[in-house]
Coordinates of C-alpha atoms and ligand atoms in Angstrom, one line a residue:
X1 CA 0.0 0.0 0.0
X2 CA 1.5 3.1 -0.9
X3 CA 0.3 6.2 1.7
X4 CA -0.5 9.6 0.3
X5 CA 1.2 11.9 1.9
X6 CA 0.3 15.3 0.1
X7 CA -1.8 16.2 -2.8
X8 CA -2.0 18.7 -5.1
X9 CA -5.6 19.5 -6.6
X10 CA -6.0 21.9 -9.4
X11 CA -3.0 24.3 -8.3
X12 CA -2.5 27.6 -10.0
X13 CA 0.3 30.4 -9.2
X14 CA 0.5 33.5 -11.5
X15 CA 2.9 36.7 -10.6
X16 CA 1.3 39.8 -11.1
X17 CA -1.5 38.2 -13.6
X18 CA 1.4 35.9 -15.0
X19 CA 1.1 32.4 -14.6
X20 CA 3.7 30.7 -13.9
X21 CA 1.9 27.3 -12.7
X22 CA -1.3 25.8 -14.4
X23 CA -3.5 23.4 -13.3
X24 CA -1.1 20.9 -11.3
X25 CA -2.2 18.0 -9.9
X26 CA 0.4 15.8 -8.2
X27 CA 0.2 13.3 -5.5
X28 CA 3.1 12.4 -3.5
X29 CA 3.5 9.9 -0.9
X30 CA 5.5 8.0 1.8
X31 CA 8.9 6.9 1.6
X32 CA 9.2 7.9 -2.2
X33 CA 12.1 10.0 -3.7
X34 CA 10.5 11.7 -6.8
X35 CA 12.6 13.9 -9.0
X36 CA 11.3 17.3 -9.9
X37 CA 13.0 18.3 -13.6
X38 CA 12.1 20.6 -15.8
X39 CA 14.0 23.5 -17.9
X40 CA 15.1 26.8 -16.4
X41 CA 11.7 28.7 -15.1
X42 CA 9.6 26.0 -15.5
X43 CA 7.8 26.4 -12.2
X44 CA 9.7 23.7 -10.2
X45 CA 11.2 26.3 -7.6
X46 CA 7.6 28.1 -7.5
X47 CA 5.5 24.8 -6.7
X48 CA 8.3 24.3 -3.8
X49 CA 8.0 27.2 -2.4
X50 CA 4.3 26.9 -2.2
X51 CA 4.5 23.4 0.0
X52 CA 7.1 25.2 1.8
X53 CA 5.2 27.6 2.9
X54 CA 7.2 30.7 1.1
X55 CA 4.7 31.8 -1.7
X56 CA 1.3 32.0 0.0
X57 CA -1.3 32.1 -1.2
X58 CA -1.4 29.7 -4.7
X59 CA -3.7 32.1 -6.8
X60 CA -5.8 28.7 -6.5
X61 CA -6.2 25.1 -5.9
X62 CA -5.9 23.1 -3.2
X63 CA -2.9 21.3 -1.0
X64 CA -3.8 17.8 1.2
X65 CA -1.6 17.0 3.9
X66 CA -2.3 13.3 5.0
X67 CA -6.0 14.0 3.9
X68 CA -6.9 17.1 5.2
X69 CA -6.6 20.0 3.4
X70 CA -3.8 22.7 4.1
X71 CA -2.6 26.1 4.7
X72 CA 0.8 26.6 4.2
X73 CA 1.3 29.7 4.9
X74 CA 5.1 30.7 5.8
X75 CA 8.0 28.8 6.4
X76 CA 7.5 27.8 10.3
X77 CA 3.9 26.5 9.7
X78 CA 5.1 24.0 6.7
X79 CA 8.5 22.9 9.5
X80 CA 5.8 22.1 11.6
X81 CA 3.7 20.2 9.5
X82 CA 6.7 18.3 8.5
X83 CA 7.7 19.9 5.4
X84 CA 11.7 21.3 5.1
X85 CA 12.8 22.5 2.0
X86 CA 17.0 22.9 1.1
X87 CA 16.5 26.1 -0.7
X88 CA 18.0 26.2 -4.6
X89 CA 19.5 30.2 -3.0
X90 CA 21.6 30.1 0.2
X91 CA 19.5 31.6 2.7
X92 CA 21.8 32.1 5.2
X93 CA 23.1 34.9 7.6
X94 CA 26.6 35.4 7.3
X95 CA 27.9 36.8 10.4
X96 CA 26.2 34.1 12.8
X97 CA 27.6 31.2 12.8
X98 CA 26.7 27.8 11.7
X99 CA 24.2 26.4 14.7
X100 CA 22.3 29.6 14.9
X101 CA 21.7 29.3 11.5
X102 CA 20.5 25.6 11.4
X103 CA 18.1 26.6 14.6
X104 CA 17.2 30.2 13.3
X105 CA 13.5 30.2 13.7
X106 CA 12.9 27.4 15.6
X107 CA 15.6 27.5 18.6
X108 CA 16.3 25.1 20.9
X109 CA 15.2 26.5 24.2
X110 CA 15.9 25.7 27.9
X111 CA 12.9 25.8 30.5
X112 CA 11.3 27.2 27.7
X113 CA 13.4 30.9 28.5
X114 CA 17.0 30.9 27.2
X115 CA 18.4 29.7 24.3
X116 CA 19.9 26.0 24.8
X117 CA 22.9 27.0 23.1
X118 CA 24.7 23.8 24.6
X119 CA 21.8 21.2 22.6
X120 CA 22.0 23.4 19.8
X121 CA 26.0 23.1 19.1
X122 CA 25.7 19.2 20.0
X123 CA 22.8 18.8 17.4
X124 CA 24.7 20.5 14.9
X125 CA 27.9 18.5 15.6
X126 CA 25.6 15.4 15.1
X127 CA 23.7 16.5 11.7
X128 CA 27.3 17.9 10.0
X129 CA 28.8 14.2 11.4
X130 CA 26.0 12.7 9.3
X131 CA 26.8 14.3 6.5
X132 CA 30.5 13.4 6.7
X133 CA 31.8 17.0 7.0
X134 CA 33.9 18.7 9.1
X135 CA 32.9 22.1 10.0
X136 CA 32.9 23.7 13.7
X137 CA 29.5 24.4 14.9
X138 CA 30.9 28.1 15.8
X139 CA 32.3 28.7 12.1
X140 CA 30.7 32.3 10.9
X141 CA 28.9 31.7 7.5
X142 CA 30.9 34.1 5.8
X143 CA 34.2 31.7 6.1
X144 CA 32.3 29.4 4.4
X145 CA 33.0 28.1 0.9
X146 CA 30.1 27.4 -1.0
X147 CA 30.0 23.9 -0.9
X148 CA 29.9 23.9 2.6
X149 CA 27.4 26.6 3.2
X150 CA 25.1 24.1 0.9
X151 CA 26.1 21.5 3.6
X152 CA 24.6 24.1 6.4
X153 CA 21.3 24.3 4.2
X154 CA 21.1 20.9 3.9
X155 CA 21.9 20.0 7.9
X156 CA 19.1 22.8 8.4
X157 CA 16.1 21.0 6.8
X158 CA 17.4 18.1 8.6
X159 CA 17.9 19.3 12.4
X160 CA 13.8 19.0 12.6
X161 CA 11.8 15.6 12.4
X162 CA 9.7 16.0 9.1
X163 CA 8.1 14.0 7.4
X164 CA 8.5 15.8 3.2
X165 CA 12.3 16.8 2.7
X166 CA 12.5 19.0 -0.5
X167 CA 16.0 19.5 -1.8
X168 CA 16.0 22.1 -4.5
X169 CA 19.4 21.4 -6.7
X170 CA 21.4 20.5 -3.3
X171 CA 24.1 18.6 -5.4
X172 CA 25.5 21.5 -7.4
X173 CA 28.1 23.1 -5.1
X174 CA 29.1 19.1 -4.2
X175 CA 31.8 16.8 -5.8
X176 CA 31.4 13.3 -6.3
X177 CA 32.6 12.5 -3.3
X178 CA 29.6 14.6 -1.3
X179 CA 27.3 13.6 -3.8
X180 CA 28.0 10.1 -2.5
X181 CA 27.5 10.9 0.8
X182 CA 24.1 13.0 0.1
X183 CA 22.9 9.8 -1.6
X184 CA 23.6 7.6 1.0
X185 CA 21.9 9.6 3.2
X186 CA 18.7 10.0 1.2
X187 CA 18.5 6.4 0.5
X188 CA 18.2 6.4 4.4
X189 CA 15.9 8.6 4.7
X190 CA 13.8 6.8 2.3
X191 CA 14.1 3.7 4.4
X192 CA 13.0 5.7 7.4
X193 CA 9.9 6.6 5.7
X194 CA 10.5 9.8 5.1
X195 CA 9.8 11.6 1.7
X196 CA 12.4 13.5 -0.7
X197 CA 11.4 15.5 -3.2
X198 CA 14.0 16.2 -5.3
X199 CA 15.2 18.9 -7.9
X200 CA 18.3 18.7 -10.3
X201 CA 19.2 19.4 -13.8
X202 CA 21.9 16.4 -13.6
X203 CA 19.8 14.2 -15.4
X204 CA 22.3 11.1 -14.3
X205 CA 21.4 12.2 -10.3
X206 CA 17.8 11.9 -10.6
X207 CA 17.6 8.4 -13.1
X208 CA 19.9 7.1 -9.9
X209 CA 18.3 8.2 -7.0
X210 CA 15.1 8.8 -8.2
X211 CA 11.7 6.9 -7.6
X212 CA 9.8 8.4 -10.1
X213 CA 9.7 11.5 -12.4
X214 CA 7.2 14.1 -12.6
X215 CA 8.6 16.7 -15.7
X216 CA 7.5 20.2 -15.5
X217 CA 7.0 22.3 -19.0
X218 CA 6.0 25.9 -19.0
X219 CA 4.3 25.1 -15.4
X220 CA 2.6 22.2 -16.3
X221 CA 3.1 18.7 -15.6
X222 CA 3.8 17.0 -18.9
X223 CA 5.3 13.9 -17.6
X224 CA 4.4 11.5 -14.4
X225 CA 5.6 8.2 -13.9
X226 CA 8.2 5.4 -12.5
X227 CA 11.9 6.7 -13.5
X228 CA 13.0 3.1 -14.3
X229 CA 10.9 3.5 -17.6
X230 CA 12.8 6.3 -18.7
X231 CA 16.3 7.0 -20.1
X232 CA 17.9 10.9 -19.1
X233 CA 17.9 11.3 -23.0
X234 CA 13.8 10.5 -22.9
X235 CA 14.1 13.3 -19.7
X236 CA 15.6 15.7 -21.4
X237 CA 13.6 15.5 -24.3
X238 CA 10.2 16.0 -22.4
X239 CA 11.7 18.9 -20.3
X240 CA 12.3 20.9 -23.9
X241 CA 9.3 19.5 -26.2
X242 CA 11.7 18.5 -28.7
X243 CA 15.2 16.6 -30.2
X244 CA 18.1 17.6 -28.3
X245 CA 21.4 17.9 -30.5
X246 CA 24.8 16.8 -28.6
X247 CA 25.7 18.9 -25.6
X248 CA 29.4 19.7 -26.8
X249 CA 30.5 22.0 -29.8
X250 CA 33.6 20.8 -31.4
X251 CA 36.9 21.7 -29.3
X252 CA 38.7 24.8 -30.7
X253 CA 41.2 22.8 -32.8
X254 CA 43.5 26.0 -33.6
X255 CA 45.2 26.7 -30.3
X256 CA 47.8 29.3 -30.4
X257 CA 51.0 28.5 -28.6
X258 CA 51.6 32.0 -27.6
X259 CA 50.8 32.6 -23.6
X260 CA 48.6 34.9 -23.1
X261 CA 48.5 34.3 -19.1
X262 CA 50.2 32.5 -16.9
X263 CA 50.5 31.7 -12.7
X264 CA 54.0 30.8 -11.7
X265 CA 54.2 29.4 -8.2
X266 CA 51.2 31.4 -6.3
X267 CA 51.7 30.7 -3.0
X268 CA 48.9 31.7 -0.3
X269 CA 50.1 29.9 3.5
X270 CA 47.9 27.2 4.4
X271 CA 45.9 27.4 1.2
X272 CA 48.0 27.1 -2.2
X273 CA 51.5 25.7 -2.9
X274 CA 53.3 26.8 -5.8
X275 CA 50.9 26.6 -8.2
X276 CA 51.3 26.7 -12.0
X277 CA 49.7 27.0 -15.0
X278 CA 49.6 28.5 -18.6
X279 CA 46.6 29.8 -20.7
X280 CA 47.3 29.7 -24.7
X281 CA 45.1 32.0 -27.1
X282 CA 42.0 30.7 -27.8
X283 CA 42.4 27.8 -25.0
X284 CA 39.7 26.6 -22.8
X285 CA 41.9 25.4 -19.7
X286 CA 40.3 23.3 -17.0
X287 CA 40.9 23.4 -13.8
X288 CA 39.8 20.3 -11.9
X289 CA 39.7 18.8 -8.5
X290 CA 37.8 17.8 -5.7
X291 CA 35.7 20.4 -3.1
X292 CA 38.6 21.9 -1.1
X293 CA 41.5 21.3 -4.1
X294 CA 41.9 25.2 -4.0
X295 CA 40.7 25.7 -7.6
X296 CA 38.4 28.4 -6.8
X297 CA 40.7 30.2 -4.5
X298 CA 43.3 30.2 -7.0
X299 CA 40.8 32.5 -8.8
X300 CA 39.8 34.1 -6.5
X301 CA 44.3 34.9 -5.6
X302 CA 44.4 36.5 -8.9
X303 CA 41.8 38.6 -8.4
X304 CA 43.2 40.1 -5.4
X305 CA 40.6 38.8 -2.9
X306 CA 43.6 36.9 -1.5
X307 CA 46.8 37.7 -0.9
X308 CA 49.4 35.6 -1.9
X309 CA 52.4 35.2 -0.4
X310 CA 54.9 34.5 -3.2
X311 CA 54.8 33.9 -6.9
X312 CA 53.3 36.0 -10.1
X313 CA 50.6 36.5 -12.6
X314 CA 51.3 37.5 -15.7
X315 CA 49.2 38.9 -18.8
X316 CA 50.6 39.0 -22.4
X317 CA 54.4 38.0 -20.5
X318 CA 54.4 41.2 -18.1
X319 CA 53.9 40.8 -14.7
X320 CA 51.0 42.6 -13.3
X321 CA 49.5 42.8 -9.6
X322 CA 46.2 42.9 -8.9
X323 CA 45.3 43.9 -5.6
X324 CA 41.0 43.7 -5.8
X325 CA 39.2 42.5 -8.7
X326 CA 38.7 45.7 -10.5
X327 CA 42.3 45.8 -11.4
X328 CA 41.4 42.8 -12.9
X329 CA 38.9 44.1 -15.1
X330 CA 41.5 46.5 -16.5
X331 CA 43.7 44.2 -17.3
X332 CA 41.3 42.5 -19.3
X333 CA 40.6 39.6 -17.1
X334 CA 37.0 38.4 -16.2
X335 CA 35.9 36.7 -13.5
X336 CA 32.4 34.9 -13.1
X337 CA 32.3 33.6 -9.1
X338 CA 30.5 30.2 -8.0
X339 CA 29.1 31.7 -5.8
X340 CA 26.6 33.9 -7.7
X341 CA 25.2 35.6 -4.4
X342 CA 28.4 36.1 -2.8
X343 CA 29.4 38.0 -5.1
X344 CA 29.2 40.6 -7.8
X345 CA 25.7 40.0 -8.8
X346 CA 22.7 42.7 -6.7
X347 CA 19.5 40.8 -6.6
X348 CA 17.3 43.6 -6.0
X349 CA 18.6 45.0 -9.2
X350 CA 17.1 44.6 -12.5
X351 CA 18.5 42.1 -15.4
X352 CA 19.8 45.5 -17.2
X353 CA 21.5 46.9 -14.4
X354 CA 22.9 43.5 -13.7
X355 CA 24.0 42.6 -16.5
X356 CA 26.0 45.8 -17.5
X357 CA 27.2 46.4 -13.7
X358 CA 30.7 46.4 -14.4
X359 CA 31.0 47.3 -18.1
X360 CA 28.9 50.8 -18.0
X361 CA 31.7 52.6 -19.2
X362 CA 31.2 50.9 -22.4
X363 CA 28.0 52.5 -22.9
X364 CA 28.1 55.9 -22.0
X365 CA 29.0 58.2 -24.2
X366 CA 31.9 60.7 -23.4
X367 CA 30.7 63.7 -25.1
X368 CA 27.4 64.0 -23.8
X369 CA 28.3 62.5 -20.3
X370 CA 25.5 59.9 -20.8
X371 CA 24.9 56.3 -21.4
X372 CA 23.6 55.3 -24.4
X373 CA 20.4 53.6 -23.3
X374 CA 19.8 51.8 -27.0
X375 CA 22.9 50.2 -27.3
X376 CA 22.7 48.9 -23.9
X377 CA 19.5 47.1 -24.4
X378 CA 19.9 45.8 -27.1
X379 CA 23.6 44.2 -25.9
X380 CA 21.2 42.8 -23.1
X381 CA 18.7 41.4 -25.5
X382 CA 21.2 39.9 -27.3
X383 CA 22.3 37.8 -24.3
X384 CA 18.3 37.4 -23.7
X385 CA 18.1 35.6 -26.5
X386 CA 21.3 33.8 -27.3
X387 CA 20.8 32.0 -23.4
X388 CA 16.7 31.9 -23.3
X389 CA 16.7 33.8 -20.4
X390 CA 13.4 33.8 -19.3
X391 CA 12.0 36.8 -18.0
X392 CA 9.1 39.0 -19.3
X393 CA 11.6 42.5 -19.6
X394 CA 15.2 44.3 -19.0
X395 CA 13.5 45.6 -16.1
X396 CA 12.8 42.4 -14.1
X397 CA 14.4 42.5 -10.8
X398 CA 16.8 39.4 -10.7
X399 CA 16.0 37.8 -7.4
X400 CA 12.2 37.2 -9.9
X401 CA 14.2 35.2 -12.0
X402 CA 14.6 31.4 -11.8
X403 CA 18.0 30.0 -10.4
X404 CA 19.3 29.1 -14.1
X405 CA 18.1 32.1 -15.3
X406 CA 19.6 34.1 -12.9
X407 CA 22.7 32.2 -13.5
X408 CA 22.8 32.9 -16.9
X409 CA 23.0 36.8 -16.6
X410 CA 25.9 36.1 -14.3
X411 CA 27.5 34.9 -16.8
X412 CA 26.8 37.6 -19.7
X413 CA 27.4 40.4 -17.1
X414 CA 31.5 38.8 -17.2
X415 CA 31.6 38.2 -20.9
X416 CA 30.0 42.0 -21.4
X417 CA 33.6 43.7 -20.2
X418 CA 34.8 41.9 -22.9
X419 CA 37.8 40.4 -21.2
X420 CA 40.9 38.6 -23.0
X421 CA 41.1 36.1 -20.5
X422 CA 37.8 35.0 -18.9
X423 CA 38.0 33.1 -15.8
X424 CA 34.8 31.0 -14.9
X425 CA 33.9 28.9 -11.9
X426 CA 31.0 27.0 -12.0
X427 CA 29.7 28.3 -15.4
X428 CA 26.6 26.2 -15.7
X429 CA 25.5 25.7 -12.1
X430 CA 21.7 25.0 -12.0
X431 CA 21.9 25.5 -15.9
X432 CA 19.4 23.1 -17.9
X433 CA 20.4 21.1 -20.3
X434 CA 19.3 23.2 -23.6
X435 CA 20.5 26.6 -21.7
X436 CA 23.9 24.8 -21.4
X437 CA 24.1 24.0 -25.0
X438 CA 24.1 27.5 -25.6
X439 CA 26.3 28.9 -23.3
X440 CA 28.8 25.9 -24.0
X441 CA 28.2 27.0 -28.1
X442 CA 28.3 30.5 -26.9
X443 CA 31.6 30.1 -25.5
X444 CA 33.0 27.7 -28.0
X445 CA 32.4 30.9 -30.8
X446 CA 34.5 32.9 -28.6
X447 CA 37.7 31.3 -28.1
X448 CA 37.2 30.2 -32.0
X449 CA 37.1 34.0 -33.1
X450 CA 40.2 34.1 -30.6
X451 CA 38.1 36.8 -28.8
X452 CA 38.7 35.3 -25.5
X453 CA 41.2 32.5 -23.9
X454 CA 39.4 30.7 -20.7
X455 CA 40.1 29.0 -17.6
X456 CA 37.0 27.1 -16.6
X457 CA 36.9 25.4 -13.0
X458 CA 34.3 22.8 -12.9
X459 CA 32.7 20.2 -10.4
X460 CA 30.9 18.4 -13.6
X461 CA 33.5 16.3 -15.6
X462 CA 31.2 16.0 -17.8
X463 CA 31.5 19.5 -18.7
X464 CA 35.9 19.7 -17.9
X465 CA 35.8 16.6 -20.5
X466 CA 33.6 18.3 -23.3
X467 CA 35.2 21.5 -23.2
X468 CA 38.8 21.7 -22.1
X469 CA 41.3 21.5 -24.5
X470 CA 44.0 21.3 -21.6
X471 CA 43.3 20.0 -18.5
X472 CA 45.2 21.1 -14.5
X473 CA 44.6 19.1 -12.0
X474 CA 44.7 20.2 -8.0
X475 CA 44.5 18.7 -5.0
X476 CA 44.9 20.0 -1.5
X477 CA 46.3 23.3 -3.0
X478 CA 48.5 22.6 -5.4
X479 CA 48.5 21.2 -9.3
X480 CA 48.7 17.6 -9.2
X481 CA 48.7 17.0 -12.9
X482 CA 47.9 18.4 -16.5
X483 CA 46.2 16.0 -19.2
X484 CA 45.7 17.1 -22.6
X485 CA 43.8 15.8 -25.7
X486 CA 42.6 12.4 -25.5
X487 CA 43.9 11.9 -22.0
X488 CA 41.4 14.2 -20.4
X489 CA 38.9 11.4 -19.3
X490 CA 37.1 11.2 -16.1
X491 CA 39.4 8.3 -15.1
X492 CA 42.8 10.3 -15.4
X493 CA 41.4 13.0 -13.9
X494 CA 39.9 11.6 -10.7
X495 CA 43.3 9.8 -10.0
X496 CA 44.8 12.8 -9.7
X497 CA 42.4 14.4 -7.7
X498 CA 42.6 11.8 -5.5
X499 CA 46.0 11.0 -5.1
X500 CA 45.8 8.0 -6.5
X501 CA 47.8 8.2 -9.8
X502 CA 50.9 9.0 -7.1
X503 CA 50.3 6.2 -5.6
X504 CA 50.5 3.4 -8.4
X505 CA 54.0 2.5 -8.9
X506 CA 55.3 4.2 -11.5
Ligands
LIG601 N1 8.5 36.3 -6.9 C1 8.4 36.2 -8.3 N2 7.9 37.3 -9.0 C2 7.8 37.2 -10.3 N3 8.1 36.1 -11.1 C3 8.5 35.1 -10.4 C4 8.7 35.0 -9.0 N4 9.2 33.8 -8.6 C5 9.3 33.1 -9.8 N5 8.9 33.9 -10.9 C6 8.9 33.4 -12.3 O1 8.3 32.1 -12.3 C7 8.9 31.3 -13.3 C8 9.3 30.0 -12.7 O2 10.3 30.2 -11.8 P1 10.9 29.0 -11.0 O3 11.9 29.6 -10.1 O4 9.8 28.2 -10.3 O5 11.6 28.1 -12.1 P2 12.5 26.8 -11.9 O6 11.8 25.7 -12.6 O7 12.8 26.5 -10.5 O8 13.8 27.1 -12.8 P3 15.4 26.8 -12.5 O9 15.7 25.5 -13.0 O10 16.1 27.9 -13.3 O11 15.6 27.0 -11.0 C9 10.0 32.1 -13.9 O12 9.7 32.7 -15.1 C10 10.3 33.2 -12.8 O13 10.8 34.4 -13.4
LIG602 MG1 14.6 26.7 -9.4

């Protein structure tokens, strides 16, 4: 007998008279994982947010909990009606540290006066042991890297008994080795009797862990049914309504030899160790590793957010020190962060403003003391259309946008300084499958026309493999390896990584 846990009866959700859910009807019930998919804006987010109690009211239709109908309205009332949701956005405070967030909300009290700060720390030590990481209970958000603020999200819908776990994209800050981890732990779950709903555009994810599928087109349900009867090829062709052509462009085949940047022995204490690389024109370099490899703060070292302790960057052969990333821009390198929130990007802005944040000066015109309004939108509806962002105007503010979409203009805000060397981390996080088509074509053009040379750090080797034409490996700081050609395969790569390629006898 399989227990209904929640249904959904006739469910509509429009935005200011635009609807962005029709007509669902979806029941979901105990001890299930069901994957959510769906292309960038299709409504999966939304209809989360609904059960979880952040968009209230649906504009109509009904939710069931157990039978009996519900209102959801805010975030406490769904935790206490068993419902958590790991939020697709990192929702958390930065300057508290990592208990108070888990607990924020719903403390843990003592005589039901004071905070139990004692039970709260010791729950939190238990929930991050769970989850196989490290991380002090006391660490302030802020120190956190990404992956393991996604950790804190996902320890937070955990810390509470519920009965309906919803994990919007929690695997795309996470390496293999997390993922593993996250997995095992769901499958737990399952066999607990608990229920996970879960979101991903990694298509291989969700035909592995999943139960069944329900797809999500335009916000409707288009597809519903056991995930064993369908391949991630028949998935990604009901998310986009049609045939799907292959994921990868053809590798730039006419690298230049010429150098056109280059780290030589960057050295930051207790973080990176003499690490090395080149960039050729018109090279897409990868730079892969596991969570904590130091690939993203050897970006973030160039960019002057770090300050290294020895070795040089060079542009073009000539030394040049960048001391905070606007240097950077100046010298004509680009940086797109993994962390879209941490940095650069202003959510309450619109997808103009956004997009054209750092390259303004491009626009305005000297001689009037103006920007030149036209030739600013249409540079933004050019990237509009070339990624299928999804948004009704220019004037949208991006926090409206869906998590890919949002993503997207993150990227065409670093492109628009038209930089030499673009430098990208995590390009197609929460990206879906179509979308990534384009930016990977999109991309490919650019280093083709030898506009741009790139360094692209990547979780997905999937991505590393299809793009790179040179490959770096890190671990724990410093390069471990460099594949090239034909050797770049997810094998080579994750021995290196891993330390496991030094350990073979040679
Ligand atoms: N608060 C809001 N105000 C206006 N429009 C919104 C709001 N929230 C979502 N939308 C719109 O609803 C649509 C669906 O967004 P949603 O976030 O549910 O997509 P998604 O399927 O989760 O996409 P992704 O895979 O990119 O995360 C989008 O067009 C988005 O712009
Ligand atoms: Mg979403």
């Amino acid at each position: 007998m399989t227990e209904e846990i929640i249904r959904i009866g006739q469910l509509d959700k429009s935005f200011s008279g635009v609807p962005v859910l029709k007509n669902i009807n979806l029941s979901i019930y105990r001890g299930e994982i069901l994957g959510i998919i769906g292309e960038n804006g299709a409504g999966k987010s939304t209809l989360m947010k609904i059960l979880a109690g952040i968009y209230y009211p649906q504009t109509a239709g009904d939710i069931f909990l157990n039978g009996v109908r519900a209102e959801i309205t805010n975030p406490i009332e769904a935790r206490r009606l068993g419902i958590s949701l790991v939020p697709q956005e990192f929702n958390l405070i930065r300057d508290l540290p990592v208990y108070n967030n888990i607990f924020l909300g719903s403390e843990l009290m003592k005589y039901g006066i004071t905070l139990d700060k004692a039970a709260m720390r010791r729950r939190t030590v238990e929930l991050l042991a769970e989850l196989g990481v490290t991380l002090s209970p006391d660490e302030q958000i802020e120190n956190l890297s990404a992956a393991q603020k996604q950790m804190v999200e996902i320890s937070k819908a955990l810390a509470f008994h519920s009965q309906v776990l919803i994990m919007d994209e929690p695997t795309t800050m996470l390496t293999h080795y997390e993922i593993d981890i996250l997995f095992r732990l769901v499958r737990k779950l399952r066999k607990n009797g608990l229920t996970i709903v879960y979101i991903s555009h990694k298509l291989k994810e969700v035909k592995e862990l999943t139960d069944r599928v329900v797809v999500l087109r335009d916000g409707e349900i288009v597809h519903d049914g056991p995930t064993s009867e369908v391949t991630t090829l028949q998935m990604a062709q009901k998310m986009v309504g049609r045939d799907l052509s292959s994921l990868f462009p053809p590798k730039n085949a006419s690298v230049e030899n010429e150098t056109v940047f280059e780290v030589k022995d960057l050295s930051v204490p207790g973080v990176l160790r003499n690490v090395s690389f080149q960039l050729r024109r018109g090279e897409i370099l990868g730079l892969a590793g596991l969570v904590g490899a130091g690939r993203t703060e050897v970006a973030e070292t160039i960019l002057g957010l770090r300050r290294k302790s020895g070795g040089e960057i060079r542009v073009n052969g000539a030394t040049v020190s960048i001391m905070e990333p606007r240097n950077a821009v100046r010298k004509g390198i680009s940086y797109l962060s993994e962390d879209r929130q941490g940095s650069g990007i202003i959510t309450s802005f619109s997808v103009a403003q956004n997009t054209t944040l750092v390259s303004l000066p491009k626009y305005s015109n000297r001689l009037f003391h103006r920007i030149d309004k036209r030739s600013e939108r249409r540079q933004v509806d050019s990237y509009i259309q070339e990624f299928h962002v999804k948004t009704e105007s220019q004037e949208k503010r991006l926090e409206n946008l869906s998590g890919g979409n949002q993503q997207k203009i993150s990227l065409a805000k670093s492109i628009d300084t038209t930089p030499d060397i673009l430098i990208i981390d995590e390009p197609t996080r929460g990206v879906d499958v179509s979308a990534k088509h384009e930016i990977y074509v999109f991309i490919n053009k650019l280093v083709r026309e030898n506009r741009i040379s790139c360094v692209m750090i990547s979780s997905e080797l999937e991505e590393i493999i299809g793009m790179c034409n040179r490959v770096v490996v890190m671990r724990e700081g410093t390069v471990t390896g460099e594949l090239e050609g034909d050797a770049i395969s997810e094998e080579n790569i994750m021995a290196m990584a891993t330390g496991a390629a030094e350990e073979k006898p040679a």
